[in-house]
Coordinates of C-alpha atoms in Angstrom, one line a residue:
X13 CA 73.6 -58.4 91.5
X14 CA 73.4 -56.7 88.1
X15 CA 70.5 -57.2 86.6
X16 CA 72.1 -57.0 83.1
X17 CA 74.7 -59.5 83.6
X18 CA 73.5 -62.7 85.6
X19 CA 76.8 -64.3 86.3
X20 CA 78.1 -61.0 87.7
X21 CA 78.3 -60.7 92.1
X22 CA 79.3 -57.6 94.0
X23 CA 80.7 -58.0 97.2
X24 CA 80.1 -55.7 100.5
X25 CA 83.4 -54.1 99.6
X26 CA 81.6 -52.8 96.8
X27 CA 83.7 -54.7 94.4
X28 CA 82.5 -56.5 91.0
X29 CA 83.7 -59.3 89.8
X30 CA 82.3 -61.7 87.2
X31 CA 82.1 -65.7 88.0
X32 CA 84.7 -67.6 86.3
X33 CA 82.5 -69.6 83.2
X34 CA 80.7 -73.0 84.1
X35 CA 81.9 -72.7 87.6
X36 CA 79.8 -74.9 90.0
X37 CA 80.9 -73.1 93.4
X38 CA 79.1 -71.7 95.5
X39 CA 82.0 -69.2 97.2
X40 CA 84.0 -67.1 95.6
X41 CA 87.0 -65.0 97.4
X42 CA 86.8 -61.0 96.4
X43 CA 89.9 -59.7 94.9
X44 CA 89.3 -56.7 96.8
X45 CA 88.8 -57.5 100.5
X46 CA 89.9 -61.5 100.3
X47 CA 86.2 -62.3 101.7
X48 CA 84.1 -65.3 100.2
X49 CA 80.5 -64.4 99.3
X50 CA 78.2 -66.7 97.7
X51 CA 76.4 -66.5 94.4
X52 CA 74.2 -63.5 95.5
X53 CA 77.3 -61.4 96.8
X54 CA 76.8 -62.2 100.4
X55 CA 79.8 -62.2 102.7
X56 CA 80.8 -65.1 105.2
X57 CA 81.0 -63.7 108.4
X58 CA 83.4 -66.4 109.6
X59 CA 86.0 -66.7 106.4
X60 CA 88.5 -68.6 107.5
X61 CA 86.0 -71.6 109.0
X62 CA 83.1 -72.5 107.4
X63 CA 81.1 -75.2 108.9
X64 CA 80.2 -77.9 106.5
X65 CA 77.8 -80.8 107.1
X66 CA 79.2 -82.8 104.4
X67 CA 82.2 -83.6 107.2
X68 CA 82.1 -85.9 109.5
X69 CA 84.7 -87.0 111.9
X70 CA 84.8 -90.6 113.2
X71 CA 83.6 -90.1 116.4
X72 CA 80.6 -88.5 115.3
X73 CA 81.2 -84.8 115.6
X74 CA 81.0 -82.3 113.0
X75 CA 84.5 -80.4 111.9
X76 CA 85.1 -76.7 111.0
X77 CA 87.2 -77.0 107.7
X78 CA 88.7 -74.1 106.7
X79 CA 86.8 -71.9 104.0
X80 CA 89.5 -72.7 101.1
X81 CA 89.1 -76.4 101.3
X82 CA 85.0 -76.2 101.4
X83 CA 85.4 -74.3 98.2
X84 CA 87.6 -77.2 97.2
X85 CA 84.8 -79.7 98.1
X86 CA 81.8 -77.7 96.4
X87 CA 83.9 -76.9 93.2
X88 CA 84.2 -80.9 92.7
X89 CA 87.8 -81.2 93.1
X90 CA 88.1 -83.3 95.8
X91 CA 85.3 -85.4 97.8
X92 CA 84.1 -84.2 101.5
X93 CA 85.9 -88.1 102.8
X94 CA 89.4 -87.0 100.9
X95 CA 88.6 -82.9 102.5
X96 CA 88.3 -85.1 105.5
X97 CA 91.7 -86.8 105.5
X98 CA 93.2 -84.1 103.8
X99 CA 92.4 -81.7 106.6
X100 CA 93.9 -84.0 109.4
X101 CA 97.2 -84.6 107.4
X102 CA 97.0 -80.8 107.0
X103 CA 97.0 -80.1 110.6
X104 CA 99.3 -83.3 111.6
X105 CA 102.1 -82.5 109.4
X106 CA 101.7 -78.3 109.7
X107 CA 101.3 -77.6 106.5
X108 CA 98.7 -75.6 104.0
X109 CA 95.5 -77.9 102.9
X110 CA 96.5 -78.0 99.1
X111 CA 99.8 -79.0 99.8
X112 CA 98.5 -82.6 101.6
X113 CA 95.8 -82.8 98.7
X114 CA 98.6 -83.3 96.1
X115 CA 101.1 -84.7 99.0
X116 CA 98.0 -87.6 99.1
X117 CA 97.5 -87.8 95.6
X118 CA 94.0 -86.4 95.5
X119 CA 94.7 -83.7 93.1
X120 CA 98.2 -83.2 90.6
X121 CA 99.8 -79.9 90.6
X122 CA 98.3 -79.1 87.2
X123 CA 94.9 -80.2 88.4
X124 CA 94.8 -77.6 91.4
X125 CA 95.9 -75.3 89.1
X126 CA 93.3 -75.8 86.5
X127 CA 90.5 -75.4 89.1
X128 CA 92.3 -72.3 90.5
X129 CA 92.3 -70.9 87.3
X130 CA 88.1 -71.3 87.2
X131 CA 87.3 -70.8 90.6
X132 CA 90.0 -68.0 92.1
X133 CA 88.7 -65.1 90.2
X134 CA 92.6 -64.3 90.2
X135 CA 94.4 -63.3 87.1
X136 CA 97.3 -65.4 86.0
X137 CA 100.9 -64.9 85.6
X138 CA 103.7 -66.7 84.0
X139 CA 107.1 -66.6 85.8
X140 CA 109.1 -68.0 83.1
X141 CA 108.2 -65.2 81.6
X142 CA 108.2 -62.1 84.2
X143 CA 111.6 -61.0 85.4
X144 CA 111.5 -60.5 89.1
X145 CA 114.4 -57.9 91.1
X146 CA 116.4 -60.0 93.9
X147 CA 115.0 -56.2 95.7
X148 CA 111.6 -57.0 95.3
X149 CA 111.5 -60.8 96.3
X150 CA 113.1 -60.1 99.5
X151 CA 110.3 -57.8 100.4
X152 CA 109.0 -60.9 102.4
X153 CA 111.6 -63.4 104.2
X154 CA 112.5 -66.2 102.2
X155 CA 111.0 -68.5 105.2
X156 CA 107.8 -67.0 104.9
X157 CA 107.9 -67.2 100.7
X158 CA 108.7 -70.9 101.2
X159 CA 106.1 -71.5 103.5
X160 CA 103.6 -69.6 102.0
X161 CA 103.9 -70.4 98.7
X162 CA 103.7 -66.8 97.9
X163 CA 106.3 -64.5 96.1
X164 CA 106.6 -60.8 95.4
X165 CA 107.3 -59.7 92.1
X166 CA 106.5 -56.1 91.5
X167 CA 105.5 -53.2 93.8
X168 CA 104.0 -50.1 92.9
X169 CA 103.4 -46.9 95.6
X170 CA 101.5 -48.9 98.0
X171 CA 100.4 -51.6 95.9
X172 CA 102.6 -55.3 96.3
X173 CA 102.0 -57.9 93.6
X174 CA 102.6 -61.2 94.8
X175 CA 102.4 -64.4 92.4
X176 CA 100.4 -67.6 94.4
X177 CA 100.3 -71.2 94.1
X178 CA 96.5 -70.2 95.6
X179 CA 95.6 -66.9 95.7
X180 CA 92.5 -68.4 97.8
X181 CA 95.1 -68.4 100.4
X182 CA 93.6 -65.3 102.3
X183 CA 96.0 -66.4 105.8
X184 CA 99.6 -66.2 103.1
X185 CA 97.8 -62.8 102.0
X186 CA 96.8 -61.5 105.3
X187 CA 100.7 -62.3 106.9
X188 CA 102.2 -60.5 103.7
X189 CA 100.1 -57.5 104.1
X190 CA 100.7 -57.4 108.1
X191 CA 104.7 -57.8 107.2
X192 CA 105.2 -55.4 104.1
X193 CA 102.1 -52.9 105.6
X194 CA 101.2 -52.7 101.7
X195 CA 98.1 -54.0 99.6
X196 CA 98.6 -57.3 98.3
X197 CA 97.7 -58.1 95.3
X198 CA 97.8 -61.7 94.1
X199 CA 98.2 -63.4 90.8
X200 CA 97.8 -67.3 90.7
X201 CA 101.3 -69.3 89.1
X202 CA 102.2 -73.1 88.6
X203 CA 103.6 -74.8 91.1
X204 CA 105.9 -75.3 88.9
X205 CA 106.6 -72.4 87.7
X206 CA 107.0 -71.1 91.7
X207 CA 109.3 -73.7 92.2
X208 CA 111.9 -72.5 89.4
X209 CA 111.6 -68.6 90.3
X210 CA 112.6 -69.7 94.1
X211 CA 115.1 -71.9 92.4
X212 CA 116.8 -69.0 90.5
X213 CA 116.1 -66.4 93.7
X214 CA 117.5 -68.9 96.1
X215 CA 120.2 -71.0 94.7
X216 CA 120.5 -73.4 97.7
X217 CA 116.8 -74.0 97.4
X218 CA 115.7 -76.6 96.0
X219 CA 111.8 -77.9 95.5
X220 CA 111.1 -81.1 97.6
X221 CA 111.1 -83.9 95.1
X222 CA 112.5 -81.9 92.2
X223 CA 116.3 -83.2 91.6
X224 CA 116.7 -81.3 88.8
X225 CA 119.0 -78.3 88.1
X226 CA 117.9 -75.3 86.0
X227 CA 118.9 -75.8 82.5
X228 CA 120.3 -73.3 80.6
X229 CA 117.0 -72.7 78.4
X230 CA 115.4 -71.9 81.6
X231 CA 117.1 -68.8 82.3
X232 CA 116.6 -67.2 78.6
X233 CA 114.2 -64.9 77.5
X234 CA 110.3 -65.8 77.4
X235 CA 109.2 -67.7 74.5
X236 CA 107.3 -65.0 73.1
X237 CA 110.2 -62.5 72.9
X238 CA 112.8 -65.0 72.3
X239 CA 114.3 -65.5 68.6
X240 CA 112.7 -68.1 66.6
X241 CA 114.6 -69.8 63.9
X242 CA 113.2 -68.3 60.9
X243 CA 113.4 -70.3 57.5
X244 CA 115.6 -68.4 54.6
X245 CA 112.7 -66.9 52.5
X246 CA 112.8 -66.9 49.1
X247 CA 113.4 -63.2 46.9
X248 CA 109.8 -61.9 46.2
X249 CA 109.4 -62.6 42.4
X250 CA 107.7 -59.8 41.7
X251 CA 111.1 -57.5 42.9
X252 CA 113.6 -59.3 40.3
X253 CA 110.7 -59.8 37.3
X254 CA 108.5 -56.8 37.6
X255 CA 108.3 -53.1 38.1
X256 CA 104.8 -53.2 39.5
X257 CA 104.4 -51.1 42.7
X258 CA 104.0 -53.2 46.3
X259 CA 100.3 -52.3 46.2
X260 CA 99.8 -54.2 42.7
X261 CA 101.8 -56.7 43.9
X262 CA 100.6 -57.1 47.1
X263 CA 97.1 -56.0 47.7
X264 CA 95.7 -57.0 44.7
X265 CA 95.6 -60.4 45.7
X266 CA 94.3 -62.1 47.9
X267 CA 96.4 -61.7 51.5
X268 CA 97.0 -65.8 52.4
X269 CA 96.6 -65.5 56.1
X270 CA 97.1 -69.5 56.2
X271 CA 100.5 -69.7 55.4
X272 CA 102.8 -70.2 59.0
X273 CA 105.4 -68.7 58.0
X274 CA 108.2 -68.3 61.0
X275 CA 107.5 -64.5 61.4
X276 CA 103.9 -65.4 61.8
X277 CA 104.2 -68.0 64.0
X278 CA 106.3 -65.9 66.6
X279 CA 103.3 -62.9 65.9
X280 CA 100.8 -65.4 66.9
X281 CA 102.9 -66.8 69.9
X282 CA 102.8 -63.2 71.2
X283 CA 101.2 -62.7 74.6
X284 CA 101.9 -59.3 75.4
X285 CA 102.7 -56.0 73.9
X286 CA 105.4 -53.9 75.9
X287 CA 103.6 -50.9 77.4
X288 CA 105.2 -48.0 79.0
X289 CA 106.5 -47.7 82.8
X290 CA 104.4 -44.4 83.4
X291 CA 101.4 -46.1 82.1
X292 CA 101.4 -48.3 85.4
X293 CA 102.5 -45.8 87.5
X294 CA 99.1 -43.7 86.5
X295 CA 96.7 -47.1 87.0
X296 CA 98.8 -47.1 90.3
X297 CA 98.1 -43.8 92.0
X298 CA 94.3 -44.4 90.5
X299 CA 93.4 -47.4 91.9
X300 CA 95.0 -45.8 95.5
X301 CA 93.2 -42.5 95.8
X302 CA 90.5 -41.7 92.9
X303 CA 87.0 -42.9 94.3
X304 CA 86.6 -41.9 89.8
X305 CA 88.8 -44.8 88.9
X306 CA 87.1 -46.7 86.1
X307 CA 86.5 -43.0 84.1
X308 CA 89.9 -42.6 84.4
X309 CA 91.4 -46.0 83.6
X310 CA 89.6 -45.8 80.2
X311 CA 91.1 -42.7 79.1
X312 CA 94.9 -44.4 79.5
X313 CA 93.7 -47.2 77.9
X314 CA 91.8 -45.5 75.2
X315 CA 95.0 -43.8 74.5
X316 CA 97.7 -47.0 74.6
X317 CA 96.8 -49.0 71.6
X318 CA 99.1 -51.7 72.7
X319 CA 97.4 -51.5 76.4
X320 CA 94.2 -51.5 74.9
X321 CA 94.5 -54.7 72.5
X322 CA 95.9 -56.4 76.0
X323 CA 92.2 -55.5 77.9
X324 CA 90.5 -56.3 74.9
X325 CA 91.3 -60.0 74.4
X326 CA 91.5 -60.5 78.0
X327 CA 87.6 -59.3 77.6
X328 CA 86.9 -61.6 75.2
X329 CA 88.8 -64.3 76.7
X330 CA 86.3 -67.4 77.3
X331 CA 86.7 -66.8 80.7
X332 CA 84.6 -64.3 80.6
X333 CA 81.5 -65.6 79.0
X334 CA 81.8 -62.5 76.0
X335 CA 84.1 -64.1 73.5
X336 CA 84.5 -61.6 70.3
X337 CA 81.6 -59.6 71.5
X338 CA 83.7 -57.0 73.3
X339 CA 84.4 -53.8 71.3
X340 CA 85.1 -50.9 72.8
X341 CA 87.5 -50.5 76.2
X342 CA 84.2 -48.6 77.8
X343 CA 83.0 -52.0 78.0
X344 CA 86.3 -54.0 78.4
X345 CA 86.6 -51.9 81.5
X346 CA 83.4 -52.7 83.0
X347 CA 83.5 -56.4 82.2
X348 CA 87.2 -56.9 84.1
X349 CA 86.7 -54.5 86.6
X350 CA 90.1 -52.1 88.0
X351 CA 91.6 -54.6 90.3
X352 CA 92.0 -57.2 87.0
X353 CA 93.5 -54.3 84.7
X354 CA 95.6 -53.6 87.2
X355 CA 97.1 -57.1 87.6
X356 CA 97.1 -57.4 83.9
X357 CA 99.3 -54.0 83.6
X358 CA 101.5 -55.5 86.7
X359 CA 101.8 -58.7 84.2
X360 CA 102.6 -57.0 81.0
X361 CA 106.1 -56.6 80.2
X362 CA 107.0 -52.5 80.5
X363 CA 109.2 -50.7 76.8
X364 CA 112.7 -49.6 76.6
X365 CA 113.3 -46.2 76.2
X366 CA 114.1 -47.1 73.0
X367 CA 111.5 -49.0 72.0
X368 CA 109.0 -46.5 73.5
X369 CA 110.8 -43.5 71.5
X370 CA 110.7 -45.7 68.2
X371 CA 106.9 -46.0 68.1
X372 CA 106.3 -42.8 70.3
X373 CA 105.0 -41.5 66.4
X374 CA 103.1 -44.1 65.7
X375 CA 100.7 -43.7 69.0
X376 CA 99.9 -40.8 68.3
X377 CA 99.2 -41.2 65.1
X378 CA 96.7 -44.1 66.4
X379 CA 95.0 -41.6 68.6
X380 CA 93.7 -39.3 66.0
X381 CA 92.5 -41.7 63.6
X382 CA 90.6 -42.5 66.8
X383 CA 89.5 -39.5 67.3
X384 CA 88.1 -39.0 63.2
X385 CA 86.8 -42.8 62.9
X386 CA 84.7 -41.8 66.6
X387 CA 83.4 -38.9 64.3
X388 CA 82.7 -40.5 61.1
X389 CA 80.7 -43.0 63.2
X390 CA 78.7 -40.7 64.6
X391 CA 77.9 -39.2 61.9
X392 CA 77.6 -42.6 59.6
X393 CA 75.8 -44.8 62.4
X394 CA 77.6 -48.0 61.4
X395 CA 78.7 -48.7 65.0
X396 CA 78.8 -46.8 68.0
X397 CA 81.8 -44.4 68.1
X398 CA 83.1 -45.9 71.1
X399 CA 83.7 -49.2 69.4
X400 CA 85.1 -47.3 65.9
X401 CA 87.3 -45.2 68.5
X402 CA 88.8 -48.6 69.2
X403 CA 89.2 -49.9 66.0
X404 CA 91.3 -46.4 64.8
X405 CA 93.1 -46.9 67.9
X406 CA 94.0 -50.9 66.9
X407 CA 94.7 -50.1 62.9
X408 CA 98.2 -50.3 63.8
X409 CA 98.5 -53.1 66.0
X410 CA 100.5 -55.4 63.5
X411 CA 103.3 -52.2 63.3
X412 CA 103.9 -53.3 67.3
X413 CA 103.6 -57.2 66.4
X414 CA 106.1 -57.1 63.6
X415 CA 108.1 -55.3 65.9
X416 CA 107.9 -57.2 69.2
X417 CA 108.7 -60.2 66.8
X418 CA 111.9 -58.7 65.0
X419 CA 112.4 -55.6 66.6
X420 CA 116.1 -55.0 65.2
X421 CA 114.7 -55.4 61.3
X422 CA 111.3 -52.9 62.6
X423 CA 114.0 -50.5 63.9
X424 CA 114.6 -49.6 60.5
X425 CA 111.1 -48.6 59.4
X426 CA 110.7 -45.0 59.3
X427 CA 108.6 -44.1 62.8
X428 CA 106.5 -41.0 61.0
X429 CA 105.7 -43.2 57.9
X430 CA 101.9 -44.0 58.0
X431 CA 99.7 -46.2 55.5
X432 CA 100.2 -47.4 52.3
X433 CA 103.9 -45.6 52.5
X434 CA 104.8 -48.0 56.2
X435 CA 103.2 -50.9 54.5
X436 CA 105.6 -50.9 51.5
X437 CA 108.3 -50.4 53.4
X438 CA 107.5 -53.4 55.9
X439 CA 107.0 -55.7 53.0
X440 CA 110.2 -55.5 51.6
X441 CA 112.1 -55.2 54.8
X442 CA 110.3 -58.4 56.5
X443 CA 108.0 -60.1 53.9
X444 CA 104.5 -59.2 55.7
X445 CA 102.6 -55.7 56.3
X446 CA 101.6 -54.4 59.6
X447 CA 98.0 -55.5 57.8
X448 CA 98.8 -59.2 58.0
X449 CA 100.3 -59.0 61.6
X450 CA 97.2 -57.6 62.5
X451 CA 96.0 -60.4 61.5
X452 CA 97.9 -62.9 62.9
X453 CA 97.6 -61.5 66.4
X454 CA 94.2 -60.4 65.8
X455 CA 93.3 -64.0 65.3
X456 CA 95.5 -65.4 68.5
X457 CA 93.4 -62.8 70.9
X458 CA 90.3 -63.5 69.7
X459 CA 90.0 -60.1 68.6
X460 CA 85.8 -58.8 67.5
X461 CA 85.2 -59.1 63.7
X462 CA 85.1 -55.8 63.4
X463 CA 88.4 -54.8 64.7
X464 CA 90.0 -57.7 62.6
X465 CA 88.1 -56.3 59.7
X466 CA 88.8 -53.0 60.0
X467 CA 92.8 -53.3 60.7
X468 CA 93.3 -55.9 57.8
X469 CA 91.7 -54.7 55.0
X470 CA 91.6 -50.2 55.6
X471 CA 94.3 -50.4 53.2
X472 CA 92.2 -51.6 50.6
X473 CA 88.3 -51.7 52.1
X474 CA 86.9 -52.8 48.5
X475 CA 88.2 -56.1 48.6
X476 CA 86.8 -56.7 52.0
X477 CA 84.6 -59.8 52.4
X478 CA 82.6 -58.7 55.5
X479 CA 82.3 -55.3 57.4
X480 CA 83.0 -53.4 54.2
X481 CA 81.6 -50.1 55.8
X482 CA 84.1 -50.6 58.7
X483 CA 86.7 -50.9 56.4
X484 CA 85.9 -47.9 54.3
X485 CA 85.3 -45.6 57.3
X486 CA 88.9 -46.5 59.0
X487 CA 90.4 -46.3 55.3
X488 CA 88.9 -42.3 55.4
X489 CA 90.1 -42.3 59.2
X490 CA 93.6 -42.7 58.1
X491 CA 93.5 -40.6 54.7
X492 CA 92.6 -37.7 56.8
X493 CA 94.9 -38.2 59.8
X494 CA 98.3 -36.4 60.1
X495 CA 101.5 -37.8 62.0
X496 CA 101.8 -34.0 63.2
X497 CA 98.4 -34.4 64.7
X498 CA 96.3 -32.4 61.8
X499 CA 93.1 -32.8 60.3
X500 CA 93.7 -32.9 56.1
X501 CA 90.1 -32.2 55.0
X502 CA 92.1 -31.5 51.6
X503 CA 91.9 -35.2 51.5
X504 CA 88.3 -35.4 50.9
X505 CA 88.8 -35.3 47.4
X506 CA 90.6 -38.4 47.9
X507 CA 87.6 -40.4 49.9
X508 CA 85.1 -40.3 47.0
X509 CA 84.8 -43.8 46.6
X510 CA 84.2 -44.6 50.7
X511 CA 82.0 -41.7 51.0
X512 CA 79.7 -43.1 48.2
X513 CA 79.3 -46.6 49.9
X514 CA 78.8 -45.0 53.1
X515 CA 76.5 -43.1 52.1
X516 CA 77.6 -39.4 53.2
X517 CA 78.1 -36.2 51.1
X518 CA 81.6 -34.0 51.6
X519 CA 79.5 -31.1 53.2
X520 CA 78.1 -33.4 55.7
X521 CA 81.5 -35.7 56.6
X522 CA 83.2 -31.9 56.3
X523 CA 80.9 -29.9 58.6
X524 CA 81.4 -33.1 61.3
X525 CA 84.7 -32.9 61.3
X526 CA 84.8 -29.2 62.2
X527 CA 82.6 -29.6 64.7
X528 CA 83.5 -32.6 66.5
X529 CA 83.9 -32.6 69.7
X530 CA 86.8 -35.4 69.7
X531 CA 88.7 -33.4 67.3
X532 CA 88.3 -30.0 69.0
X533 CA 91.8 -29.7 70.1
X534 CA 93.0 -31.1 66.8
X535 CA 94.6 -28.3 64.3
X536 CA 93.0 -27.7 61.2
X537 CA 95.5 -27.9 58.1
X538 CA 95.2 -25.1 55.5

């Protein structure tokens, strides 16, 4: 057990996980190996029985209960006289233990998922909102997805992800492993929700008790990628009655973050950022083979800003017990551990080739502001260069929310134009700068003050009401950057005014950026 974090276990396997938040359970099933261990990362010997003294059968004796439905009792969700009926309908009627706890009325569907959700340690998926290959379901027999209440829905090399009613289910997990001969990895679902993917994959299936037929808004696209009736916006004033420039218009007041305008409502209904196909391929073949995994996974997601604001507000996710204290993917990484990222890259909807190639400029871009806000942290000690590397990484993360939100006005945008030139040209094409959508999402995933700061106000740091210095140093980060991947130390000139509130003199900031070892592949303009 980790003496830094308290609520964090570590299994046999060797796996770390960290217990769900306010979770009153004393087992917890490893995402790695399926086995339950207990709060000091002890293994069960016997998982599947468990023998509880809490149960009593009538005649006196005691019962083995299976592990999954002592975990049910100790969590609180049911009492050891309803685990007690509920294990003898279970075994009457042939059928799994939380199926007769909401058969009996002991628990609703959203109840069991709810405490799943706490206790499983499993991330979760939404299958309205993941599109799953007919060649991929039928991976397992449609018997044994029925039965088991588990479906397959993406596979990777030798990795299968399967989305569960109960991921706790380690018997459903062991029979798909022993019939597919691949690693199973499982993401918890709705009922519901399981019930309308077997629906779609199965049209003579219905769900016991469900009459209803799919409507026709079930089978569109996910809510957060769908379009969103947008109001008709009124001309900006300032086009038809002045000749002032965007930034007088715009930055020099103050940005009304408030206001839920349509485009920001879908921004802020945004759960994912598409990331490319290769990107989970390379977690893939990692997870599989490199006993150096977590080194490696934090380069790709150092290096995928839309990747990397995904891990990062999963990190500071409540669940997690670090809300907004999480800045830097070294840390992110360490908190959710590989098998997590992995499930949350399985989860995360993959780009178009189109899509990809239109902000294919942009990421790079991202990565060398990264690289020179890493240096000028280093050399201005306002935060720790991991944590500014992020925040050069994320400036841009309202250019891929603006665009996941109305991707066929983004399309338009010029893909090498960077800064004040991208934000002028977003403001007139769609009413709100990558600045504000950084915002918006910013807010949604509980992003760290920092990164918020830094990504809404670089543009114009001196009217920045907290984290000032942030501001400043990612403004120089992005003065200095090149879409082409050079260093523009010509641009010094230009950073007179940051410089002087951070404190640092143009030999020093110049001299740091020639030696730096983030920037040593970089080319040095003329």
């Amino acid at each position: 057990m980790s003496s830094e974090y308290q609520d964090i276990i570590q299994c046999e396997c060797g796996q770390r996980m960290r217990l769900p938040a306010d979770s009153k359970s004393k087992y917890f099933r490893c995402v790695k190996c399926g086995s339950y261990v207990d709060r000091k990362g002890v293994r069960k010997r016997d998982t599947q029985k468990l023998r509880r003294s809490g149960l009593k059968l009538s005649s006196g004796r005691s019962v083995h209960r299976s592990g999954l439905l002592g975990v049910f009792v100790d969590g609180g969700l049911i009492s050891p006289q309803q685990g007690e009926e509920a294990a003898s309908a279970a075994k009457e009627n042939k059928e799994k233990t939380y199926s007769a706890l909401v058969r009996l009325g002991f628990a609703s569907r959203d109840q069991l998922h709810a405490f799943l959700a706490r206790e499983s340690g499993a991330a979760a998926i939404s299958l309205a909102h993941f599109s799953i290959e007919q060649s991929v379901a039928a991976m397992l027999p449609r018997e044994m997805v029925l039965s088991q209440l588990i479906l397959p829905i993406d596979k990777l090399g030798k990795s299968l992800t399967v989305a569960m009613v109960c991921p706790m289910d380690t018997n459903a997990i062991k029979r798909a492993e022993e019939h597919t001969n691949l690693r199973v990895r499982p993401m918890l679902c709705t009922w519901d929700d399981f019930d309308l993917a077997c629906a779609k994959l199965y049209p003579d299936h219905r769900a016991q008790g469900d009459a209803s037929a799919l409507s026709a808004d079930e089978t569109e696209a996910p809510l957060e990628y769908a379009p969103v009736p947008q109001k008709k916006e009124k001309p900006p004033v300032e086009e038809v009655a002045s000749e002032k420039s965007w930034e007088d218009n715009v930055l020099d007041r103050p940005l009304d973050m408030e206001q839920g305008e349509p485009l920001s409502d879908r921004i802020r209904q945004l759960r994912a950022l598409e990331i490319p196909q290769r990107l989970m391929n390379r977690l893939d073949a990692i997870l599989d083979v490199d006993p150096d995994g977590l080194k490696k996974i934090t380069a790709i997601i150092s290096n995928s800003p839309a990747f990397c604001a995904k891990i990062l507000s999963m990190a500071n996710s409540k669940a997690y017990g670090m809300e907004g204290k999480v800045d830097s993917v070294p840390m992110a990484v360490a908190l959710l551990g590989a098998e997590t990222i992995a499930l949350i890259a399985t989860g995360t909807p993959k780009k178009s080739a189109q899509w990809e190639q239109g902000l294919l400029p942009l990421r790079y871009f991202s990565r060398h502001v990264a690289k020179i806000n890493a240096t000028l942290a280093a050399l201005s000690e306002i935060t720790t260069p991991q944590s500014a590397w992020c925040i050069g990484l994320l400036h841009g993360l309202g250019c891929y929310a603006l665009c996941a939100a109305d991707p066929e006005k983004y399309q338009k945008i010029d893909p090498r134009s960077t800064g004040f030139a991208r934000a002028d040209l977003e403001n007139k094409l769609l009413g709100m700068t990558h600045a504000e959508a950084g915002w918006h999402l910013a807010k949604a995933w509980h992003m760290p003050e920092l990164v918020m700061a830094g990504m809404t106000h670089y543009l114009r740091p001196e009217n920045t009401p907290e984290h000032k210095d942030i501001a400043y140093m990612l403004h120089m980060a992005v003065t200095l950057a090149d879409p082409k991947g050079l260093l523009k130390l010509e641009k010094l000139q230009h950073c007179k005014e940051a410089m002087h509130y951070l404190k640092l003199s143009e030999k020093d900031t110049k001299k740091a950026l020639q030696q730096s070892p983030w920037l040593a592949p970089a080319k040095k303009a003329k």
